PDB file of C-alpha atoms in Angstrom:
ATOM      1  CA  MET Z   1     278.937 330.069 316.577  1.00 46.00           C
ATOM      2  CA  SER Z   2     277.020 330.044 319.867  1.00 47.00           C
ATOM      3  CA  VAL Z   3     273.667 329.893 317.998  1.00 46.00           C
ATOM      4  CA  MET Z   4     274.918 326.819 316.158  1.00 50.00           C
ATOM      5  CA  ASN Z   5     276.007 325.138 319.396  1.00 47.00           C
ATOM      6  CA  PHE Z   6     272.646 325.972 320.964  1.00 46.00           C
ATOM      7  CA  LYS Z   7     270.807 324.354 318.025  1.00 49.00           C
ATOM      8  CA  LYS Z   8     273.003 321.246 318.273  1.00 47.00           C
ATOM      9  CA  LEU Z   9     272.422 321.081 322.011  1.00 44.00           C
ATOM     10  CA  MET Z  10     268.634 321.442 321.590  1.00 48.00           C
ATOM     11  CA  THR Z  11     268.602 318.786 318.865  1.00 48.00           C
ATOM     12  CA  PHE Z  12     270.554 316.470 321.153  1.00 44.00           C
ATOM     13  CA  VAL Z  13     268.214 317.138 324.106  1.00 39.00           C
ATOM     14  CA  VAL Z  14     265.094 316.573 321.972  1.00 40.00           C
ATOM     15  CA  THR Z  15     266.547 313.349 320.529  1.00 42.00           C
ATOM     16  CA  LEU Z  16     267.501 312.124 323.998  1.00 38.00           C
ATOM     17  CA  SER Z  17     264.037 312.997 325.346  1.00 37.00           C
ATOM     18  CA  VAL Z  18     262.312 311.111 322.517  1.00 37.00           C
ATOM     19  CA  MET Z  19     264.544 308.068 323.125  1.00 40.00           C
ATOM     20  CA  ALA Z  20     263.891 308.155 326.883  1.00 33.00           C
ATOM     21  CA  LEU Z  21     260.149 308.491 326.344  1.00 33.00           C
ATOM     22  CA  SER Z  22     260.063 305.598 323.877  1.00 36.00           C
ATOM     23  CA  ILE Z  23     261.972 303.396 326.346  1.00 35.00           C
ATOM     24  CA  LEU Z  24     259.570 304.331 329.145  1.00 33.00           C
ATOM     25  CA  VAL Z  25     256.514 303.638 327.013  1.00 35.00           C
ATOM     26  CA  ALA Z  26     257.944 300.310 325.878  1.00 38.00           C
ATOM     27  CA  GLY Z  27     258.706 299.400 329.491  1.00 39.00           C
ATOM     28  CA  CYS Z  28     255.138 300.203 330.554  1.00 44.00           C
ATOM     29  CA  GLY Z  29     253.605 297.968 327.900  1.00 48.00           C
ATOM     30  CA  SER Z  30     251.832 294.715 328.567  1.00 62.00           C
ATOM     31  CA  LYS Z  31     253.665 291.897 330.261  1.00 75.00           C
ATOM     32  CA  ASN Z  32     254.195 288.715 328.309  1.00 82.00           C
ATOM     33  CA  ILE Z  33     252.511 286.197 330.637  1.00 92.00           C
ATOM     34  CA  GLU Z  34     252.806 282.866 328.884  1.00 94.00           C
ATOM     35  CA  LEU Z  35     250.290 280.183 329.819  1.00 96.00           C
ATOM     36  CA  HIS Z  36     250.285 276.478 328.997  1.00 96.00           C
ATOM     37  CA  ASP Z  37     247.929 273.597 329.813  1.00 97.00           C
ATOM     38  CA  VAL Z  38     248.553 271.878 333.135  1.00 97.00           C
ATOM     39  CA  SER Z  39     246.591 268.803 334.251  1.00 96.00           C
ATOM     40  CA  VAL Z  40     245.787 268.237 337.917  1.00 96.00           C
ATOM     41  CA  ASN Z  41     244.639 264.810 339.077  1.00 95.00           C
ATOM     42  CA  GLY Z  42     241.755 264.596 341.481  1.00 95.00           C
ATOM     43  CA  HIS Z  43     240.554 261.283 342.896  1.00 95.00           C
ATOM     44  CA  ALA Z  44     237.874 260.636 340.270  1.00 94.00           C
ATOM     45  CA  SER Z  45     238.599 263.195 337.539  1.00 95.00           C
ATOM     46  CA  THR Z  46     241.376 265.314 336.044  1.00 96.00           C
ATOM     47  CA  LEU Z  47     241.124 269.080 335.749  1.00 97.00           C
ATOM     48  CA  THR Z  48     243.145 270.917 333.097  1.00 97.00           C
ATOM     49  CA  MET Z  49     243.732 274.654 332.962  1.00 97.00           C
ATOM     50  CA  SER Z  50     246.202 277.098 331.425  1.00 97.00           C
ATOM     51  CA  LEU Z  51     248.808 278.224 333.961  1.00 97.00           C
ATOM     52  CA  PRO Z  52     252.098 280.152 333.907  1.00 96.00           C
ATOM     53  CA  PHE Z  53     253.927 277.227 335.566  1.00 96.00           C
ATOM     54  CA  ASP Z  54     253.686 273.509 336.385  1.00 95.00           C
ATOM     55  CA  PHE Z  55     253.006 272.288 339.910  1.00 95.00           C
ATOM     56  CA  ARG Z  56     256.390 271.089 341.152  1.00 91.00           C
ATOM     57  CA  ASN Z  57     255.314 268.954 344.113  1.00 89.00           C
ATOM     58  CA  PRO Z  58     251.636 267.954 344.088  1.00 89.00           C
ATOM     59  CA  MET Z  59     250.663 266.470 347.449  1.00 92.00           C
ATOM     60  CA  ALA Z  60     249.840 262.776 347.610  1.00 94.00           C
ATOM     61  CA  PRO Z  61     246.087 262.118 347.972  1.00 96.00           C
ATOM     62  CA  LYS Z  62     244.894 261.844 351.589  1.00 96.00           C
ATOM     63  CA  THR Z  63     241.944 259.589 352.422  1.00 96.00           C
ATOM     64  CA  PHE Z  64     239.957 260.022 355.631  1.00 96.00           C
ATOM     65  CA  PRO Z  65     237.638 257.652 357.558  1.00 95.00           C
ATOM     66  CA  ASN Z  66     234.531 259.622 356.505  1.00 95.00           C
ATOM     67  CA  GLY Z  67     235.097 258.554 352.880  1.00 95.00           C
ATOM     68  CA  THR Z  68     236.696 261.759 351.615  1.00 96.00           C
ATOM     69  CA  THR Z  69     239.879 261.850 349.568  1.00 97.00           C
ATOM     70  CA  ILE Z  70     241.664 265.200 349.258  1.00 97.00           C
ATOM     71  CA  CYS Z  71     244.100 266.014 346.448  1.00 97.00           C
ATOM     72  CA  THR Z  72     245.948 269.350 346.553  1.00 96.00           C
ATOM     73  CA  SER Z  73     248.384 271.057 344.207  1.00 96.00           C
ATOM     74  CA  ALA Z  74     249.765 274.478 345.116  1.00 96.00           C
ATOM     75  CA  ASP Z  75     252.623 276.523 343.713  1.00 96.00           C
ATOM     76  CA  HIS Z  76     253.702 280.074 342.928  1.00 95.00           C
ATOM     77  CA  ASN Z  77     256.075 282.213 340.930  1.00 94.00           C
ATOM     78  CA  SER Z  78     256.850 285.913 341.275  1.00 90.00           C
ATOM     79  CA  ASP Z  79     253.485 286.862 339.697  1.00 93.00           C
ATOM     80  CA  PHE Z  80     250.890 284.261 340.739  1.00 96.00           C
ATOM     81  CA  GLU Z  81     250.022 281.876 343.552  1.00 96.00           C
ATOM     82  CA  ILE Z  82     247.671 279.098 342.496  1.00 97.00           C
ATOM     83  CA  THR Z  83     246.001 276.286 344.436  1.00 97.00           C
ATOM     84  CA  VAL Z  84     243.871 273.496 342.991  1.00 98.00           C
ATOM     85  CA  MET Z  85     242.161 271.229 345.524  1.00 97.00           C
ATOM     86  CA  SER Z  86     239.642 268.455 345.099  1.00 97.00           C
ATOM     87  CA  VAL Z  87     237.639 266.616 347.735  1.00 97.00           C
ATOM     88  CA  HIS Z  88     236.045 263.390 346.546  1.00 97.00           C
ATOM     89  CA  TYR Z  89     233.204 261.867 348.561  1.00 96.00           C
ATOM     90  CA  ASP Z  90     232.743 258.082 348.600  1.00 97.00           C
ATOM     91  CA  ARG Z  91     228.976 257.877 349.181  1.00 96.00           C
ATOM     92  CA  ALA Z  92     228.963 254.451 350.860  1.00 96.00           C
ATOM     93  CA  LYS Z  93     231.814 255.248 353.285  1.00 96.00           C
ATOM     94  CA  TYR Z  94     230.379 258.712 353.938  1.00 95.00           C
ATOM     95  CA  LYS Z  95     226.974 257.239 354.860  1.00 96.00           C
ATOM     96  CA  GLU Z  96     228.582 254.545 357.029  1.00 96.00           C
ATOM     97  CA  PHE Z  97     230.666 257.142 358.904  1.00 96.00           C
ATOM     98  CA  THR Z  98     228.085 259.945 359.232  1.00 94.00           C
ATOM     99  CA  ALA Z  99     224.803 257.984 359.087  1.00 95.00           C
ATOM    100  CA  SER Z 100     223.558 260.440 356.449  1.00 95.00           C
ATOM    101  CA  GLU Z 101     223.499 260.605 352.667  1.00 95.00           C
ATOM    102  CA  PHE Z 102     226.100 262.699 350.884  1.00 95.00           C
ATOM    103  CA  LYS Z 103     224.522 265.583 348.978  1.00 93.00           C
ATOM    104  CA  PRO Z 104     226.741 267.719 346.708  1.00 94.00           C
ATOM    105  CA  ASP Z 105     225.365 271.077 347.930  1.00 96.00           C
ATOM    106  CA  LEU Z 106     227.390 273.663 345.984  1.00 97.00           C
ATOM    107  CA  ASN Z 107     226.082 276.594 348.047  1.00 97.00           C
ATOM    108  CA  LYS Z 108     226.959 275.106 351.434  1.00 96.00           C
ATOM    109  CA  PHE Z 109     230.332 273.665 350.437  1.00 96.00           C
ATOM    110  CA  SER Z 110     231.362 276.898 348.687  1.00 97.00           C
ATOM    111  CA  GLU Z 111     230.315 279.116 351.597  1.00 96.00           C
ATOM    112  CA  ASP Z 112     232.098 276.929 354.164  1.00 95.00           C
ATOM    113  CA  LEU Z 113     235.304 276.759 352.140  1.00 95.00           C
ATOM    114  CA  LEU Z 114     235.266 280.490 351.351  1.00 96.00           C
ATOM    115  CA  LYS Z 115     234.778 281.341 355.033  1.00 95.00           C
ATOM    116  CA  THR Z 116     237.751 279.142 355.991  1.00 93.00           C
ATOM    117  CA  TYR Z 117     239.924 280.593 353.214  1.00 92.00           C
ATOM    118  CA  LYS Z 118     239.084 284.195 354.129  1.00 93.00           C
ATOM    119  CA  SER Z 119     239.912 283.684 357.811  1.00 90.00           C
ATOM    120  CA  LYS Z 120     243.228 281.943 357.082  1.00 90.00           C
ATOM    121  CA  ARG Z 121     244.324 284.508 354.487  1.00 87.00           C
ATOM    122  CA  LYS Z 122     242.788 287.529 356.244  1.00 87.00           C
ATOM    123  CA  SER Z 123     240.994 288.429 352.995  1.00 90.00           C
ATOM    124  CA  THR Z 124     237.996 290.699 352.564  1.00 90.00           C
ATOM    125  CA  GLY Z 125     235.218 290.905 350.010  1.00 87.00           C
ATOM    126  CA  GLY Z 126     234.242 287.693 348.359  1.00 82.00           C
ATOM    127  CA  GLN Z 127     230.544 287.783 347.535  1.00 92.00           C
ATOM    128  CA  LEU Z 128     229.844 284.390 345.917  1.00 97.00           C
ATOM    129  CA  GLU Z 129     228.251 284.650 342.491  1.00 97.00           C
ATOM    130  CA  ASN Z 130     226.685 281.981 340.295  1.00 98.00           C
ATOM    131  CA  THR Z 131     228.382 281.136 337.019  1.00 97.00           C
ATOM    132  CA  THR Z 132     229.374 278.176 334.868  1.00 97.00           C
ATOM    133  CA  VAL Z 133     232.929 276.818 334.785  1.00 97.00           C
ATOM    134  CA  ALA Z 134     233.924 273.875 332.588  1.00 96.00           C
ATOM    135  CA  GLY Z 135     230.241 273.341 331.793  1.00 95.00           C
ATOM    136  CA  GLU Z 136     229.367 272.862 335.475  1.00 97.00           C
ATOM    137  CA  PRO Z 137     227.439 275.169 337.827  1.00 98.00           C
ATOM    138  CA  ALA Z 138     230.004 277.062 339.896  1.00 98.00           C
ATOM    139  CA  LYS Z 139     230.417 279.729 342.553  1.00 98.00           C
ATOM    140  CA  VAL Z 140     233.069 282.409 342.145  1.00 97.00           C
ATOM    141  CA  ALA Z 141     234.264 285.272 344.314  1.00 96.00           C
ATOM    142  CA  VAL Z 142     236.982 287.914 344.113  1.00 96.00           C
ATOM    143  CA  LEU Z 143     238.822 288.591 347.370  1.00 95.00           C
ATOM    144  CA  ASP Z 144     241.085 291.443 348.434  1.00 94.00           C
ATOM    145  CA  GLY Z 145     244.094 291.028 350.667  1.00 92.00           C
ATOM    146  CA  THR Z 146     247.689 292.048 351.246  1.00 89.00           C
ATOM    147  CA  SER Z 147     251.012 290.266 351.282  1.00 84.00           C
ATOM    148  CA  ASN Z 148     254.131 292.129 352.419  1.00 85.00           C
ATOM    149  CA  ASP Z 149     252.216 295.431 352.026  1.00 87.00           C
ATOM    150  CA  ILE Z 150     251.319 294.591 348.395  1.00 89.00           C
ATOM    151  CA  LYS Z 151     247.623 294.572 347.461  1.00 94.00           C
ATOM    152  CA  ILE Z 152     246.562 291.115 346.290  1.00 95.00           C
ATOM    153  CA  LYS Z 153     243.455 289.939 344.419  1.00 96.00           C
ATOM    154  CA  THR Z 154     242.332 286.332 344.632  1.00 97.00           C
ATOM    155  CA  ARG Z 155     239.892 284.541 342.349  1.00 97.00           C
ATOM    156  CA  PHE Z 156     238.032 281.836 344.296  1.00 97.00           C
ATOM    157  CA  ILE Z 157     236.289 279.202 342.149  1.00 98.00           C
ATOM    158  CA  SER Z 158     234.187 276.333 343.545  1.00 98.00           C
ATOM    159  CA  LEU Z 159     232.378 273.620 341.581  1.00 98.00           C
ATOM    160  CA  PHE Z 160     231.349 269.966 341.661  1.00 97.00           C
ATOM    161  CA  LYS Z 161     232.229 267.386 339.042  1.00 97.00           C
ATOM    162  CA  GLY Z 162     230.122 264.399 340.076  1.00 95.00           C
ATOM    163  CA  ASP Z 163     230.916 263.634 343.732  1.00 96.00           C
ATOM    164  CA  GLU Z 164     234.173 265.594 343.632  1.00 97.00           C
ATOM    165  CA  HIS Z 165     234.256 269.176 344.917  1.00 97.00           C
ATOM    166  CA  TRP Z 166     236.939 271.307 343.234  1.00 98.00           C
ATOM    167  CA  CYS Z 167     238.249 274.598 344.589  1.00 98.00           C
ATOM    168  CA  ILE Z 168     240.712 276.759 342.645  1.00 98.00           C
ATOM    169  CA  THR Z 169     242.335 279.951 343.935  1.00 97.00           C
ATOM    170  CA  ILE Z 170     244.382 282.303 341.755  1.00 97.00           C
ATOM    171  CA  SER Z 171     246.172 285.139 343.582  1.00 96.00           C
ATOM    172  CA  TYR Z 172     248.015 288.000 341.899  1.00 96.00           C
ATOM    173  CA  LYS Z 173     249.029 291.639 342.372  1.00 93.00           C
ATOM    174  CA  ALA Z 174     245.948 293.874 342.387  1.00 93.00           C
ATOM    175  CA  ASP Z 175     245.441 296.873 340.092  1.00 90.00           C
ATOM    176  CA  ASP Z 176     247.344 295.312 337.196  1.00 92.00           C
ATOM    177  CA  ASP Z 177     245.410 294.782 333.965  1.00 93.00           C
ATOM    178  CA  ASP Z 178     247.887 292.211 332.613  1.00 95.00           C
ATOM    179  CA  TYR Z 179     247.532 289.973 335.673  1.00 96.00           C
ATOM    180  CA  GLU Z 180     243.763 290.457 335.579  1.00 95.00           C
ATOM    181  CA  LYS Z 181     243.593 289.387 331.921  1.00 95.00           C
ATOM    182  CA  ALA Z 182     245.846 286.376 332.571  1.00 97.00           C
ATOM    183  CA  ALA Z 183     243.618 285.306 335.488  1.00 96.00           C
ATOM    184  CA  ASP Z 184     240.568 285.631 333.201  1.00 96.00           C
ATOM    185  CA  LYS Z 185     242.251 283.314 330.680  1.00 97.00           C
ATOM    186  CA  MET Z 186     243.111 280.799 333.411  1.00 97.00           C
ATOM    187  CA  VAL Z 187     239.495 280.617 334.590  1.00 97.00           C
ATOM    188  CA  GLU Z 188     238.146 280.410 331.034  1.00 97.00           C
ATOM    189  CA  SER Z 189     240.541 277.551 330.221  1.00 97.00           C
ATOM    190  CA  ILE Z 190     239.335 275.207 333.001  1.00 97.00           C
ATOM    191  CA  HIS Z 191     238.012 271.916 331.650  1.00 97.00           C
ATOM    192  CA  PHE Z 192     237.796 268.224 332.576  1.00 96.00           C
TER     193      PHE Z 192
END
């Protein structure tokens, strides 16, 4: 009788172990990060990219005396923080205000903006690399940082579309393949 009870107990333990293991494996699977196209208006063009959410409160465009108009959309959910900013340069007003011609220098603008971003966010890393985004020459960097003791990665993307400089940042929890893959898809989806 005791041998029979032992066999039943072992069968029960093995069954329970298999069930627990299958639940754990299922729970450790890939996250279902759904993306959909979101359009962001700049001053002279519209950028579209696949995002996990819509921007709830895009800021109204701000125009400055030097001929620049800045449009910014920023939002977040529990997984991502995304900012899309454009700075449009009116060549005539820029020349009148600065007494110099506007030149869309991707290297200079990208370096200046990256330096400002890194100091504000206390991020490290961020070697700018040449690439193409939405058919335009672009500079990209990957930054490391922390938020509430959680390691964060940020994709920094900088490009010109005509006289409009676009900067996109995508921040997410570091060391997570699902977030990394979703960020890849977001960057690949950028188009005008």
